[in-house]
Short mmCIF file of C-alpha atoms in Angstrom, two decimals:
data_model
loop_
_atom_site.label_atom_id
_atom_site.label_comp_id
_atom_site.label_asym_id
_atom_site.label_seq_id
_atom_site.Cartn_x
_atom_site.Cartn_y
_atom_site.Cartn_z
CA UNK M 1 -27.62 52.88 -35.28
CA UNK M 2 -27.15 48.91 -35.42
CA UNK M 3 -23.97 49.11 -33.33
CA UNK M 4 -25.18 51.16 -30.86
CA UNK M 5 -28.48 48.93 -30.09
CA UNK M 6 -26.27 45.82 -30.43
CA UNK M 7 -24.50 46.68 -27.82
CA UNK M 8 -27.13 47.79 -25.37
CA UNK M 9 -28.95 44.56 -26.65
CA UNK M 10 -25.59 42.52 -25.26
CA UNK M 11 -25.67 44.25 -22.23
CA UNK M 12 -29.19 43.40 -21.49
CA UNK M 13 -28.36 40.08 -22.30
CA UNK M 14 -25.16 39.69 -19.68
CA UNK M 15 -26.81 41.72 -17.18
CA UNK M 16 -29.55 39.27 -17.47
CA UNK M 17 -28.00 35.96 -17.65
CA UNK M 18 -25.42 37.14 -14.14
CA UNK M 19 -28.54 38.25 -12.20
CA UNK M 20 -30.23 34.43 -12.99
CA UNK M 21 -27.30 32.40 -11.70
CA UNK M 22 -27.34 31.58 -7.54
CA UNK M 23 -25.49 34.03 -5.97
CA UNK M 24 -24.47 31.44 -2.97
CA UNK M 25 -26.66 32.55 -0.64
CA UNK M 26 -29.98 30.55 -1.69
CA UNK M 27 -31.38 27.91 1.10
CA UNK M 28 -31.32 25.28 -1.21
CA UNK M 29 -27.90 23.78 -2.32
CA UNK M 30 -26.50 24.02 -5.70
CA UNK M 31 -25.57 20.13 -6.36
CA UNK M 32 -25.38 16.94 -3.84
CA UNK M 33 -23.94 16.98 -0.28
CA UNK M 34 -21.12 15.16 -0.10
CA UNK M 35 -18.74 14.39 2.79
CA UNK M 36 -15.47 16.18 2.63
CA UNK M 37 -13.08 13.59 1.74
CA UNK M 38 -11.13 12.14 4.18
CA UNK M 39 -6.97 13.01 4.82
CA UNK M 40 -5.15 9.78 5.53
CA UNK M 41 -3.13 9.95 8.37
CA UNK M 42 0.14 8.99 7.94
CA UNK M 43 1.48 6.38 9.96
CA UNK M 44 5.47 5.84 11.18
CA UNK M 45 7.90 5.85 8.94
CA UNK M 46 8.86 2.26 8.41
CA UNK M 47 12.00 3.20 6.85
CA UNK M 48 13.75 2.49 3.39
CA UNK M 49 13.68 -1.57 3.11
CA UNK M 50 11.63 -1.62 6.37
CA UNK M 51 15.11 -0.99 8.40
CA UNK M 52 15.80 -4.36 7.86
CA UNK M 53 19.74 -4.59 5.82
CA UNK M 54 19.96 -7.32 2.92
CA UNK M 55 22.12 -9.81 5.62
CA UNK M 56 18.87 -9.63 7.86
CA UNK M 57 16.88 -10.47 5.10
CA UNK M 58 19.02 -13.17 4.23
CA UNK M 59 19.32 -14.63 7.67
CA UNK M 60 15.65 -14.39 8.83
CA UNK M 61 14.42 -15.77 5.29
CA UNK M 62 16.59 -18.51 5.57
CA UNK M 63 17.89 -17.93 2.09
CA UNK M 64 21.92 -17.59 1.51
CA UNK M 65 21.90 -16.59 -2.01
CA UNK M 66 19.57 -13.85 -1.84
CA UNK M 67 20.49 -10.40 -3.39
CA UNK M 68 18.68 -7.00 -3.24
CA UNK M 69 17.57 -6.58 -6.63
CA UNK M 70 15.22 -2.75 -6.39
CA UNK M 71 14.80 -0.48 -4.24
CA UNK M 72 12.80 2.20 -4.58
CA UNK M 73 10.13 5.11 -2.58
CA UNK M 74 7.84 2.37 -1.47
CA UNK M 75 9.95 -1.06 -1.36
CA UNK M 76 12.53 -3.13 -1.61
CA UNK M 77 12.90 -7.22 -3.25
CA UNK M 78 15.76 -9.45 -3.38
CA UNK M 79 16.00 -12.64 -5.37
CA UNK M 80 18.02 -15.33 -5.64
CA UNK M 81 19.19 -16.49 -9.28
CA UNK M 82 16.86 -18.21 -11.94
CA UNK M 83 13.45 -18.17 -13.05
CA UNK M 84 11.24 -19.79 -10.16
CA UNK M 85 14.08 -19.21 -7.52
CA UNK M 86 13.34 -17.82 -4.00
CA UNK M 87 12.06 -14.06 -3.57
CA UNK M 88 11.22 -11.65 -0.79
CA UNK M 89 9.50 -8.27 -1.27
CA UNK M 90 9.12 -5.54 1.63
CA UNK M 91 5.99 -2.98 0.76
CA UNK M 92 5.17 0.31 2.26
CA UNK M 93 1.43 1.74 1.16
CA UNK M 94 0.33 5.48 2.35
CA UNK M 95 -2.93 5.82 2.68
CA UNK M 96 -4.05 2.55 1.36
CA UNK M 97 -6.52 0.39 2.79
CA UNK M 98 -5.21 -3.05 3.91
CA UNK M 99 -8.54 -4.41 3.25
CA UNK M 100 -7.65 -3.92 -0.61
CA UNK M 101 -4.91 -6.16 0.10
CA UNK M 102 -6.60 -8.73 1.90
CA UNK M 103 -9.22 -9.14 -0.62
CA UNK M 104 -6.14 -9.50 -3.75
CA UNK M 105 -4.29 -12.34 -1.57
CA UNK M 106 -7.55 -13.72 -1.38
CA UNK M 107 -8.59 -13.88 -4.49
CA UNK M 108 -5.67 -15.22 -6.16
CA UNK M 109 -6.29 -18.36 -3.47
CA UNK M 110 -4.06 -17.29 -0.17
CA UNK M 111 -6.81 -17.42 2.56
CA UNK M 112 -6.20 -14.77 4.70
CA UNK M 113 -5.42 -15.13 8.67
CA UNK M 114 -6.34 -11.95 11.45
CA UNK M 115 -2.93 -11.55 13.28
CA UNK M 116 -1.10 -9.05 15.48
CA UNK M 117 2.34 -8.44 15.35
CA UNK M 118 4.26 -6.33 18.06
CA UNK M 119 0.74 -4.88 19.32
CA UNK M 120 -0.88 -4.05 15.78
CA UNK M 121 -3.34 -5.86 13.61
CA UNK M 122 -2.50 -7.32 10.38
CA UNK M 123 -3.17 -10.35 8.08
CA UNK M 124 -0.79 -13.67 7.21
CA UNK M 125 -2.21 -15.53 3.78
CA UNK M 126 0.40 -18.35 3.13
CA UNK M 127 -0.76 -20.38 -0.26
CA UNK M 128 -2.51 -24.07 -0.20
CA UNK M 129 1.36 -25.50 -1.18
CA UNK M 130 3.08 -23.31 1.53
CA UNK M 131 5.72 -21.73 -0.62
CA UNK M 132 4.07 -18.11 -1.02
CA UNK M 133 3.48 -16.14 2.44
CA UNK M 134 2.14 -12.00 2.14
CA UNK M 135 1.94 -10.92 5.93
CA UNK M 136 0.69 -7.08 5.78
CA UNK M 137 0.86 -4.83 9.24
CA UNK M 138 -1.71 -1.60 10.08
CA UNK M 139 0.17 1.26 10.59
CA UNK M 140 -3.02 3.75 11.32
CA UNK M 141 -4.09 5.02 7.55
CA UNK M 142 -0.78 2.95 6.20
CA UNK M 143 0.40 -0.77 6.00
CA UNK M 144 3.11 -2.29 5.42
CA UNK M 145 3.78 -5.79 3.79
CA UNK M 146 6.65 -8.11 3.92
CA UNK M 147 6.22 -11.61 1.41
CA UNK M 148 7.94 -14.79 1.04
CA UNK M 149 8.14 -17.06 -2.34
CA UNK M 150 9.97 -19.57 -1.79
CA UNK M 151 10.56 -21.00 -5.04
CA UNK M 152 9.84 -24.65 -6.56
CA UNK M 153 11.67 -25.93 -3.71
CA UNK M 154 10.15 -25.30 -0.29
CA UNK M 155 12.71 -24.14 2.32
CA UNK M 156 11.53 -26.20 4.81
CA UNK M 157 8.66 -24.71 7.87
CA UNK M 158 6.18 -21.99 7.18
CA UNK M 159 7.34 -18.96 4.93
CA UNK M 160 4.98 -16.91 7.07
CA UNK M 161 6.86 -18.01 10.51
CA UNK M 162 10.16 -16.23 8.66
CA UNK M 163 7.85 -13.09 7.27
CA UNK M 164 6.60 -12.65 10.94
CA UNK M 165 10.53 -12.09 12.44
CA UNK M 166 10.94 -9.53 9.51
CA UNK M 167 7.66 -7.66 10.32
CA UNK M 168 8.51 -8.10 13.97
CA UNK M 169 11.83 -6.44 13.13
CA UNK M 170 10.55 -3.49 11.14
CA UNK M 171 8.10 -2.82 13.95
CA UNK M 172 10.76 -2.97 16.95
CA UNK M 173 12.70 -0.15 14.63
CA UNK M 174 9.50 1.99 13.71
CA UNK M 175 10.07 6.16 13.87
#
């Protein structure tokens, strides 16, 4: 007789519990509203390297020795040899908010300037001793960044002035 009642007893019990739970159709909703969240659009594909080859980079950085040293999905760097030697990095970010950016390049002291390159808006933060230059372009949702170190021994003119032809380049060759 126990199993028997037990197991009208458990059906009770699940009938019970599935009629208290909101079916879905109840006026009043079943957590907090929030806003769908948003799809990034991608922007144009700024190519492996920024479509910029390593003699380009070499010739518009103003830096002979330079050699690519990575490349992967999202960039490309080349350095020249030794610790504290010249660099340049090229940066492609999906979906990423060049605001994020801004505020990093600020905070590690490389005042950020408003600029436009080729017809879209970007930033230029070049560091109080001018040998460090990020310059990041707004591609829609995306950005791309191209940046300068120059090494212990300054080139010679602004590292941002050479970051600028290779941005302007990667825009004039955008897909």
């Amino acid at each position: 007789m126990r199993i028997p009642s037990a197991i009208i007893t458990g059906m009770t019990l699940v009938v019970m519990l599935t009629s208290c739970g909101s079916g879905g159709d109840s006026d009043t909703p079943a957590g907090p509203n929030r806003p769908p969240p948003k799809v990034a659009a991608l922007g144009p594909f700024v190519g492996e390297c920024g479509h910029v080859s390593d003699d380009e980079v070499r010739n518009l950085a103003g830096i002979n020795q330079l050699a690519r040293v990575y490349k992967n999905a999202t960039g490309c760097n080349w350095q020249s040899a030794g610790m504290s030697s010249p660099s340049v990095t090229f940066a492609s970010y999906r979906g990423s908010p060049i605001e994020r950016e801004k505020a990093w390049v600020s905070n590690v002291g490389r005042p950020p300037e408003t600029i436009d390159v080729g017809g879209k808006p970007g930033f230029q933060a070049l560091a109080p001793e001018g040998t460090i230059c990020d310059l990041a372009v707004q591609l829609d949702d995306d950005f791309f960044e191209w940046s300068i170190n120059t090494g212990m021994f300054p080139l010679g003119g602004n590292p941002c002035d050479r970051a600028r032809k290779l941005a302007e380049l990667t825009i004039g060759r955008l897909k």
